[in-house]
Coordinates of C-alpha atoms and ligand atoms in Angstrom, one line a residue:
M1305 CA 132.8 90.3 161.4
L1306 CA 131.3 89.2 164.6
D1307 CA 132.8 90.6 167.8
L1308 CA 134.5 87.6 169.3
T1309 CA 135.4 89.1 172.6
Y1310 CA 133.0 87.0 174.5
D1311 CA 133.0 86.2 178.2
T1312 CA 132.7 82.5 178.8
P1313 CA 129.5 81.7 180.7
K1314 CA 129.8 80.2 184.2
P1315 CA 129.0 76.5 184.8
K1316 CA 125.8 75.6 186.4
I1317 CA 126.4 75.1 190.1
I1318 CA 124.1 73.1 192.3
A1319 CA 124.5 73.6 196.1
G1320 CA 124.5 70.3 198.0
A1321 CA 124.6 69.6 201.7
T1322 CA 128.3 68.9 201.5
G1323 CA 129.3 71.8 199.2
D1324 CA 128.9 72.9 195.6
W1325 CA 128.7 70.6 192.6
E1326 CA 129.3 71.5 188.9
L1327 CA 127.8 69.9 185.9
V1328 CA 129.8 68.4 183.0
I1329 CA 128.0 67.3 179.9
G1330 CA 129.2 65.7 176.6
M1331 CA 126.9 64.9 173.7
E1332 CA 126.8 62.3 171.0
I1333 CA 124.4 63.6 168.3
H1334 CA 123.1 61.3 165.6
A1335 CA 122.2 63.3 162.6
Q1336 CA 120.6 61.7 159.6
V1337 CA 122.5 62.6 156.5
S1338 CA 120.3 64.4 153.9
S1339 CA 120.6 62.1 150.9
Q1340 CA 118.2 60.4 148.6
A1341 CA 119.8 57.0 149.0
K1342 CA 121.2 55.0 151.9
L1343 CA 124.8 54.7 153.0
F1344 CA 125.5 51.4 151.3
S1345 CA 122.5 50.8 149.0
G1346 CA 120.5 52.6 146.5
A1347 CA 117.2 52.3 148.5
S1348 CA 115.3 55.5 149.1
T1349 CA 115.4 57.3 152.4
R1350 CA 112.0 59.0 152.0
F1351 CA 110.2 59.4 155.3
G1352 CA 106.7 58.1 155.7
A1353 CA 106.8 55.5 153.0
E1354 CA 104.9 52.2 153.4
P1355 CA 106.7 49.9 155.9
N1356 CA 109.5 47.9 154.3
A1357 CA 109.0 49.7 150.9
N1358 CA 112.6 51.1 150.9
V1359 CA 114.7 48.0 151.5
A1360 CA 117.4 46.8 149.2
F1361 CA 118.7 43.3 149.5
V1362 CA 121.8 44.6 151.2
D1363 CA 119.7 46.5 153.8
A1364 CA 117.9 43.2 154.6
A1365 CA 121.3 41.5 154.8
M1366 CA 120.5 38.9 152.2
P1367 CA 123.3 36.3 151.9
G1368 CA 126.0 37.4 149.5
M1369 CA 125.0 41.0 149.3
L1370 CA 127.8 43.5 149.5
P1371 CA 127.7 47.2 150.7
V1372 CA 128.7 49.8 148.1
I1373 CA 129.6 53.2 149.6
N1374 CA 127.4 56.2 148.6
E1375 CA 129.8 59.0 147.6
Y1376 CA 127.2 61.6 148.2
C1377 CA 126.9 60.6 151.9
V1378 CA 130.7 60.8 152.2
A1379 CA 130.6 64.3 150.7
Q1380 CA 127.9 65.3 153.2
A1381 CA 130.1 64.1 156.1
V1382 CA 133.0 66.1 154.7
R1383 CA 130.9 69.1 154.2
T1384 CA 129.7 68.9 157.8
G1385 CA 133.3 68.5 159.1
L1386 CA 134.3 71.6 157.1
G1387 CA 131.3 73.5 158.5
L1388 CA 132.5 72.7 162.0
K1389 CA 136.1 73.8 161.2
A1390 CA 137.1 70.2 161.7
E1391 CA 140.0 68.2 160.4
I1392 CA 139.1 65.9 157.5
N1393 CA 140.8 62.5 157.5
L1394 CA 141.8 61.6 153.9
T1395 CA 141.9 58.0 155.1
S1396 CA 139.2 56.5 157.2
A1397 CA 137.8 53.0 157.6
F1398 CA 134.6 51.2 158.5
D1399 CA 134.2 48.7 161.3
R1400 CA 131.6 46.3 162.3
K1401 CA 129.9 46.9 165.7
N1402 CA 128.4 43.6 166.6
Y1403 CA 125.1 43.3 168.5
F1404 CA 121.7 41.7 168.1
Y1405 CA 118.6 43.7 167.6
P1406 CA 115.5 42.6 165.8
D1407 CA 115.6 45.6 163.5
L1408 CA 119.3 45.1 162.6
P1409 CA 119.2 42.1 160.2
Q1410 CA 123.0 42.1 159.7
G1411 CA 123.6 41.5 163.3
Y1412 CA 126.1 44.3 163.2
Q1413 CA 126.2 48.0 162.4
I1414 CA 128.8 49.3 160.0
S1415 CA 130.4 52.3 161.8
Q1416 CA 133.7 53.9 162.2
L1417 CA 135.4 53.4 165.5
Y1418 CA 139.2 53.5 164.9
H1419 CA 139.4 55.8 161.9
P1420 CA 136.6 58.3 161.7
I1421 CA 136.2 60.5 158.6
V1422 CA 136.2 63.7 160.6
G1423 CA 138.5 64.7 163.5
E1424 CA 138.6 67.6 165.9
G1425 CA 136.4 70.6 165.3
E1426 CA 134.4 73.2 167.2
V1427 CA 131.0 74.8 167.7
L1428 CA 130.6 78.3 169.0
V1429 CA 127.5 78.4 171.2
E1430 CA 126.2 81.9 172.0
M1431 CA 124.5 82.1 175.3
G1432 CA 122.8 85.5 175.0
E1433 CA 124.5 88.9 174.4
G1434 CA 128.2 88.8 174.9
L1435 CA 128.4 85.3 176.3
A1436 CA 129.6 82.4 174.3
R1437 CA 131.2 79.0 174.9
L1438 CA 133.4 77.0 172.5
V1439 CA 132.4 73.4 172.5
R1440 CA 135.1 71.1 171.0
I1441 CA 134.0 68.4 168.6
E1442 CA 136.0 65.2 169.2
R1443 CA 135.1 63.4 166.0
I1444 CA 132.3 62.7 163.4
H1445 CA 131.9 59.2 162.1
L1446 CA 129.6 57.8 159.4
E1447 CA 127.4 54.8 160.3
Q1448 CA 124.2 53.0 159.4
D1449 CA 120.9 53.6 161.2
A1450 CA 118.9 50.6 162.4
G1451 CA 115.3 49.9 161.5
K1452 CA 112.2 50.2 163.7
S1453 CA 110.4 47.7 165.9
I1454 CA 106.7 48.3 166.3
H1455 CA 105.2 46.9 169.4
D1456 CA 101.8 48.6 169.6
M1457 CA 100.0 47.4 166.5
D1458 CA 99.1 43.9 167.6
P1459 CA 98.6 42.4 171.1
H1460 CA 100.6 39.2 170.3
M1461 CA 103.2 40.2 167.7
S1462 CA 105.8 42.8 167.1
F1463 CA 106.6 44.1 163.6
V1464 CA 109.7 45.3 162.0
D1465 CA 110.0 48.2 159.5
L1466 CA 113.4 48.2 157.8
N1467 CA 112.9 51.5 155.8
R1468 CA 115.4 53.2 158.1
T1469 CA 117.9 50.4 158.1
G1470 CA 121.1 51.4 156.5
V1471 CA 120.2 55.1 156.2
A1472 CA 123.4 57.2 156.7
L1473 CA 124.0 58.8 160.1
M1474 CA 126.7 61.1 161.2
E1475 CA 127.6 60.7 164.9
I1476 CA 128.9 64.0 166.1
V1477 CA 130.7 63.5 169.4
S1478 CA 131.5 66.5 171.5
R1479 CA 134.1 66.9 174.2
P1480 CA 132.6 67.3 177.7
D1481 CA 132.7 71.0 177.3
I1482 CA 129.0 71.7 178.0
R1483 CA 128.4 73.0 181.5
G1484 CA 124.6 73.2 182.1
P1485 CA 121.2 72.4 180.7
E1486 CA 120.7 75.7 178.9
E1487 CA 124.1 75.3 177.3
A1488 CA 123.2 71.8 176.2
A1489 CA 120.0 72.9 174.5
A1490 CA 121.9 75.9 172.9
Y1491 CA 124.6 73.5 171.7
V1492 CA 122.0 71.3 170.0
S1493 CA 120.2 74.2 168.4
K1494 CA 123.5 75.7 167.1
L1495 CA 124.6 72.4 165.7
R1496 CA 121.2 71.8 164.1
Q1497 CA 121.3 75.4 162.7
I1498 CA 124.7 74.7 161.1
L1499 CA 123.7 71.4 159.7
R1500 CA 120.5 72.9 158.2
Y1501 CA 122.6 75.7 156.6
L1502 CA 125.0 73.2 155.2
G1503 CA 122.1 71.1 153.9
T1504 CA 123.7 68.0 155.4
C1505 CA 120.8 67.1 157.8
D1506 CA 117.3 68.5 157.8
G1507 CA 117.3 68.5 161.7
N1508 CA 113.7 67.3 162.0
M1509 CA 113.8 66.2 165.6
Q1510 CA 110.2 65.0 165.6
N1511 CA 111.0 62.5 162.9
G1512 CA 114.1 61.5 164.8
N1513 CA 116.4 62.9 162.2
L1514 CA 118.5 64.5 164.9
R1515 CA 118.7 62.8 168.3
A1516 CA 121.1 63.3 171.2
D1517 CA 122.7 61.0 173.7
V1518 CA 123.5 63.2 176.6
N1519 CA 126.3 62.2 179.0
V1520 CA 126.1 63.8 182.4
S1521 CA 128.4 63.8 185.4
V1522 CA 129.0 66.1 188.4
C1523 CA 132.2 67.2 190.0
R1524 CA 133.5 69.5 192.6
T1525 CA 134.6 73.1 192.0
G1526 CA 138.0 73.1 190.4
D1527 CA 137.9 69.6 189.1
Y1528 CA 136.9 70.7 185.6
E1529 CA 139.8 73.1 185.4
R1530 CA 142.1 70.2 186.4
Y1531 CA 140.5 68.1 183.7
Q1532 CA 141.0 70.9 181.1
E1533 CA 144.7 71.3 182.0
S1534 CA 145.5 67.6 181.8
Q1535 CA 142.7 66.3 179.6
D1536 CA 142.6 63.5 182.2
F1537 CA 139.1 62.2 182.6
G1538 CA 140.0 61.0 186.1
H1539 CA 139.3 64.4 187.4
L1540 CA 135.7 64.2 186.3
G1541 CA 132.9 62.3 187.9
T1542 CA 131.4 59.0 186.6
R1543 CA 128.9 59.8 183.8
C1544 CA 125.6 58.4 182.9
E1545 CA 124.3 58.5 179.3
I1546 CA 120.7 59.5 178.6
K1547 CA 119.8 57.9 175.3
N1548 CA 117.9 59.2 172.3
M1549 CA 116.7 62.6 173.3
N1550 CA 114.8 64.4 170.6
S1551 CA 113.4 67.5 172.3
M1552 CA 115.3 70.5 173.6
R1553 CA 112.9 70.8 176.5
F1554 CA 113.3 67.2 177.5
I1555 CA 117.1 67.4 177.2
Q1556 CA 117.2 70.2 179.7
A1557 CA 114.7 68.5 182.1
A1558 CA 116.6 65.2 181.9
I1559 CA 120.0 66.9 182.7
D1560 CA 118.5 68.7 185.6
Y1561 CA 117.0 65.5 187.0
E1562 CA 120.1 63.4 186.3
A1563 CA 122.5 65.9 188.0
K1564 CA 120.3 66.0 191.1
R1565 CA 120.1 62.2 191.2
Q1566 CA 123.8 61.8 191.0
I1567 CA 124.4 64.5 193.6
A1568 CA 122.0 62.7 196.0
I1569 CA 123.9 59.4 195.5
L1570 CA 127.3 61.0 196.1
E1571 CA 126.3 63.0 199.1
D1572 CA 124.9 59.8 200.6
G1573 CA 128.4 58.3 200.3
G1574 CA 127.4 56.2 197.3
A1575 CA 129.0 55.9 193.9
V1576 CA 127.4 56.7 190.5
V1577 CA 127.3 53.6 188.3
Q1578 CA 128.2 54.3 184.7
E1579 CA 125.1 53.2 182.7
T1580 CA 122.7 54.1 180.0
R1581 CA 119.5 55.6 181.1
L1582 CA 116.2 56.6 179.5
Y1583 CA 114.2 59.8 180.2
D1584 CA 110.6 59.4 180.9
P1585 CA 108.9 62.7 180.0
D1586 CA 105.6 61.8 181.7
K1587 CA 107.4 61.2 185.1
G1588 CA 110.2 63.7 184.5
E1589 CA 112.7 61.1 185.5
T1590 CA 115.5 59.1 184.1
R1591 CA 115.6 55.4 184.7
S1592 CA 118.2 52.7 184.1
M1593 CA 118.1 51.0 180.7
R1594 CA 121.2 48.9 180.8
S1595 CA 124.7 48.9 182.3
K1596 CA 127.1 50.8 180.1
E1597 CA 128.8 48.6 177.5
E1598 CA 132.3 49.2 176.6
A1599 CA 133.7 49.3 173.1
H1600 CA 135.2 45.8 173.5
D1601 CA 131.8 44.4 174.3
Y1602 CA 130.9 45.0 170.7
R1603 CA 133.8 43.1 169.3
Y1604 CA 134.5 45.8 166.8
F1605 CA 136.7 44.8 163.8
P1606 CA 137.4 46.3 160.4
C1607 CA 134.5 45.5 158.0
P1608 CA 136.0 43.0 155.5
D1609 CA 133.4 44.0 152.9
L1610 CA 134.7 47.5 152.5
L1611 CA 138.1 48.9 151.5
P1612 CA 139.5 51.7 153.6
L1613 CA 138.0 55.0 152.5
E1614 CA 140.5 57.1 150.7
I1615 CA 139.5 60.6 149.6
E1616 CA 141.6 63.2 147.8
Q1617 CA 142.5 66.7 149.2
A1618 CA 141.4 68.2 145.9
W1619 CA 137.9 66.8 146.3
V1620 CA 137.8 68.1 149.9
D1621 CA 138.9 71.5 148.6
D1622 CA 136.2 71.5 146.0
I1623 CA 133.6 70.9 148.8
A1624 CA 135.2 73.6 150.9
G1625 CA 134.9 76.0 148.0
S1626 CA 131.2 75.3 147.7
L1627 CA 130.3 75.8 151.4
P1628 CA 127.4 78.2 151.9
E1629 CA 127.6 81.2 154.2
L1630 CA 127.3 79.8 157.8
P1631 CA 125.1 81.3 160.6
D1632 CA 127.8 83.3 162.4
A1633 CA 129.0 85.0 159.2
K1634 CA 125.4 85.6 158.0
K1635 CA 124.5 87.2 161.3
A1636 CA 127.5 89.4 161.2
R1637 CA 126.7 90.4 157.6
F1638 CA 123.0 91.2 158.5
M1639 CA 124.2 93.4 161.3
G1640 CA 126.7 95.2 159.1
D1641 CA 124.8 95.4 155.8
F1642 CA 121.3 96.0 157.1
G1643 CA 122.1 97.8 160.4
L1644 CA 120.2 95.2 162.4
T1645 CA 120.6 94.7 166.1
D1646 CA 122.3 91.6 167.5
Y1647 CA 118.9 90.3 168.6
D1648 CA 117.1 90.9 165.3
A1649 CA 120.0 89.4 163.3
S1650 CA 120.0 86.3 165.6
V1651 CA 116.2 85.8 165.1
L1652 CA 116.5 86.2 161.3
T1653 CA 119.5 83.9 160.9
A1654 CA 118.2 81.2 163.4
D1655 CA 116.9 79.2 160.5
V1656 CA 118.4 79.1 157.0
D1657 CA 115.0 79.4 155.4
N1658 CA 114.0 82.4 157.5
A1659 CA 117.3 84.1 156.6
A1660 CA 116.8 83.5 152.9
Y1661 CA 113.3 84.9 153.1
F1662 CA 114.4 88.0 155.0
E1663 CA 117.2 88.7 152.5
A1664 CA 114.7 88.5 149.6
V1665 CA 112.5 91.1 151.4
A1666 CA 115.4 93.3 152.4
E1667 CA 117.2 93.3 149.1
G1668 CA 117.3 96.9 147.8
R1669 CA 115.0 98.1 150.6
D1670 CA 115.3 99.5 154.1
G1671 CA 116.7 96.6 156.1
K1672 CA 115.4 97.6 159.5
L1673 CA 111.9 98.2 158.1
A1674 CA 112.0 94.8 156.4
A1675 CA 113.3 93.2 159.6
N1676 CA 110.4 94.7 161.5
W1677 CA 107.9 93.4 159.1
V1678 CA 109.4 89.9 158.8
I1679 CA 109.9 89.5 162.6
N1680 CA 106.9 91.2 164.1
E1681 CA 104.2 90.8 161.6
L1682 CA 105.0 87.7 159.6
F1683 CA 106.8 85.5 162.1
G1684 CA 104.2 86.5 164.7
R1685 CA 101.4 85.5 162.5
L1686 CA 103.0 82.3 161.3
K1687 CA 103.8 81.2 164.8
K1688 CA 100.1 81.7 165.8
E1689 CA 99.2 79.2 163.1
D1690 CA 102.1 76.9 163.8
H1691 CA 103.4 77.4 160.2
T1692 CA 107.0 77.5 159.1
I1693 CA 108.3 80.1 156.7
T1694 CA 108.1 77.6 153.8
E1695 CA 104.4 77.4 154.4
S1696 CA 104.0 81.2 154.5
P1697 CA 101.0 82.4 152.5
V1698 CA 102.8 85.7 152.0
S1699 CA 105.8 85.5 149.6
A1700 CA 108.9 87.6 150.1
A1701 CA 107.9 89.5 146.9
Q1702 CA 104.5 90.3 148.4
L1703 CA 105.9 91.4 151.7
G1704 CA 108.6 93.4 149.9
G1705 CA 105.7 95.1 148.0
I1706 CA 104.1 96.1 151.3
V1707 CA 107.3 97.5 152.5
D1708 CA 107.7 99.5 149.3
L1709 CA 104.2 101.1 149.7
I1710 CA 105.2 102.2 153.2
T1711 CA 108.5 103.6 152.1
K1712 CA 106.9 105.6 149.3
G1713 CA 104.4 107.0 151.8
D1714 CA 101.5 105.4 149.8
I1715 CA 100.1 103.8 153.0
S1716 CA 100.4 104.4 156.7
G1717 CA 101.8 101.8 159.1
K1718 CA 98.3 101.1 160.3
I1719 CA 96.8 100.6 156.8
A1720 CA 99.9 98.4 156.1
K1721 CA 98.8 96.1 158.8
D1722 CA 95.3 95.8 157.3
L1723 CA 96.9 95.3 153.9
F1724 CA 99.2 92.5 155.3
E1725 CA 96.1 90.8 156.7
I1726 CA 94.4 90.9 153.3
V1727 CA 97.5 89.6 151.5
Y1728 CA 97.9 86.9 154.2
T1729 CA 94.3 85.6 154.0
E1730 CA 93.3 86.4 150.4
G1731 CA 96.6 86.7 148.5
G1732 CA 97.1 89.3 145.8
E1733 CA 99.5 92.0 144.7
P1734 CA 99.8 94.6 147.4
A1735 CA 100.0 97.7 145.1
E1736 CA 96.9 96.5 143.2
I1737 CA 95.0 95.8 146.4
V1738 CA 95.7 99.4 147.7
E1739 CA 94.6 100.8 144.3
A1740 CA 91.5 98.7 144.0
R1741 CA 90.3 99.2 147.6
G1742 CA 91.2 102.9 147.9
M1743 CA 93.6 102.3 150.7
K1744 CA 96.1 105.0 149.7
Q1745 CA 97.2 107.4 152.3
V1746 CA 95.8 110.9 151.9
T1747 CA 98.7 113.3 151.9
D1748 CA 96.8 116.0 150.0
T1749 CA 96.8 118.7 152.7
G1750 CA 93.6 120.3 151.3
A1751 CA 91.6 117.1 151.9
I1752 CA 93.1 116.8 155.4
E1753 CA 92.4 120.4 156.2
A1754 CA 88.8 120.0 155.2
A1755 CA 88.4 117.0 157.5
V1756 CA 90.1 118.9 160.4
D1757 CA 87.8 121.9 159.8
E1758 CA 84.8 119.6 160.0
V1759 CA 85.8 118.0 163.3
I1760 CA 86.6 121.4 164.8
A1761 CA 83.3 122.9 163.7
A1762 CA 81.3 120.0 165.2
N1763 CA 83.1 120.1 168.6
P1764 CA 83.3 123.6 169.9
A1765 CA 83.4 122.5 173.5
Q1766 CA 86.4 120.2 172.9
V1767 CA 88.1 123.1 171.0
E1768 CA 87.9 125.2 174.1
K1769 CA 89.3 122.5 176.3
A1770 CA 92.1 121.7 173.9
K1771 CA 93.2 125.4 174.0
Q1772 CA 93.6 125.1 177.8
N1773 CA 95.2 121.7 177.6
P1774 CA 97.2 121.0 174.4
K1775 CA 97.4 117.3 175.1
L1776 CA 93.8 117.1 174.0
A1777 CA 94.9 117.7 170.4
G1778 CA 95.4 114.0 170.2
W1779 CA 91.7 113.5 170.4
F1780 CA 91.2 115.7 167.3
V1781 CA 93.9 113.7 165.4
G1782 CA 92.0 110.5 166.3
Q1783 CA 88.7 111.9 165.0
V1784 CA 90.3 113.0 161.8
M1785 CA 91.9 109.6 161.3
K1786 CA 88.5 108.0 162.0
A1787 CA 86.8 110.3 159.5
T1788 CA 89.3 109.5 156.8
G1789 CA 89.2 105.7 157.5
G1790 CA 92.8 105.8 158.8
K1791 CA 94.1 106.9 155.4
A1792 CA 95.2 110.4 156.3
N1793 CA 99.0 110.8 156.7
P1794 CA 99.3 111.0 160.5
K1795 CA 102.2 113.5 160.5
A1796 CA 100.2 115.9 158.3
V1797 CA 97.1 115.5 160.5
N1798 CA 99.1 116.3 163.6
E1799 CA 100.6 119.5 162.1
I1800 CA 97.3 120.7 160.7
V1801 CA 95.4 120.1 163.9
A1802 CA 98.0 121.9 165.9
A1803 CA 98.0 124.9 163.5
K1804 CA 94.2 125.2 163.4
L1805 CA 93.8 125.0 167.2
G1806 CA 96.5 127.6 167.5
L1807 CA 98.7 125.4 169.7
Ligands
ADP2811 P1 130.8 56.0 174.4 O1 130.7 56.0 172.9 O2 131.1 54.7 175.0 O3 129.5 56.6 175.0 P2 132.8 58.1 174.3 O4 134.2 58.1 174.8 O5 132.6 58.2 172.8 O6 132.0 56.9 174.9 O7 132.2 59.4 175.0 C1 130.8 59.7 174.8 C2 130.6 61.1 175.3 O8 130.7 61.2 176.7 C3 131.5 62.2 174.7 O9 130.6 63.2 174.3 C4 132.3 62.6 175.9 O10 132.6 64.0 175.8 C5 131.3 62.4 177.0 N1 132.0 62.2 178.4 C6 133.0 61.5 178.6 N2 133.3 61.5 180.0 C7 132.4 62.3 180.5 C8 132.1 62.8 181.9 N3 132.9 62.4 182.9 N4 131.1 63.6 182.1 C9 130.3 64.0 181.0 N5 130.5 63.6 179.8 C10 131.5 62.8 179.5
MG2812 MG1 127.8 56.8 173.9

């Protein structure tokens, strides 16, 4: 198991003219549920379809249409809750959140305010070696996504695309337990990692499948501890909410900017106004979008079209029994089973697809060697070309084949890199390539001896120098490697050179 004796990281402190300030951050993450169909209709959720191609009558709010709950989306929310060690509410209910938006044809969003499906949970956020923070989850509720208004296609008109209308979202609400920009980014990546492991959200931030509303406030030293003891929000500063962030980098920049903005107001004797703000990445600033609305502004009421959602414990238990291995457990197992360092295990388990690939390579082989090849050669190469592991031209079986050839001593590490390059660019079965192209390592000492003799005979002056200065033996090794096209076993060459020079 993972060693859980972590030290809690310190909050980010910003020195002001009137004393120190601490940051307090709470996040609401909207994660699109991985599901083929929408939350209350059978319409497809496929990304990139023709505008308005995936719209059922109920999504378009045609009169008389009734929502029908998608059981799979409910199961996905339950699975997510279980993955976050959260309490699952066997009874939950849907409410209408009323507001007008051109891409919300119903005039309300079906959400869960009073009785969410998932209650309190937690996320362990590692902040580098030996440091971790536990971020408490307050709740997860299921709700519908809205559509998309398009303003830049025509100078006189706006368009509406309802493909996303009604797609299931999980809103994952954290407690204000995040204490700095780096922690905020680490929290989002940890959550994204867990969701991807669970298969409940693909976490594609560019497509908007995972977006964060970031609540930021500042307080004086000691106030946060007072809040923690009492859970009384009165000890915390007034927060601003930065809406719809979908980049880790921007999340950090926005928090930094926002904290400094609030501190400047407070030090000037002013008061922070609770409001919703937007981050402008070009200017690196947040600006006011609207004053913060309260729950009562939305006139929430139980959705009369849907019965309360009752689920059975046995069904929840079934889902619990089918949960995949989660990141922390996988990382601990990789460290234990394959003898990997904390760092390597983190890199390999960061993404569920990477972890599966590595396991396929490491299975039945030297885990450390496999890790080296996956991290240093393959990941390095994929990154250069901006490819993900699922786009890798080298399969796990092929990379495993290369590792086998190294382990057997058939090829040297240097030749293995050439071989990797060939497999990467041309494909093919590594052992066959080595055979066909004569890349096998020469371990036959007779052949190596002959090559050493030749180099010695051709360079009498160097031989004299090397006898005075044994460090020059390396030059002979280099020459022999060159003469054998890098195929000679380097260890054997070293030994034979030393013996022949009498060193
Ligand atoms: P709403 O839905 O109106 O935005 P919530 O009560 O659901 O309000 O809280 C939203 C988020 O704001 C939560 O993640 C919560 O932890 C966070 N939050 C609440 N108070 C503060 C505060 N003073 N500073 C930072 N974050 C806060
Ligand atoms: Mg909010």
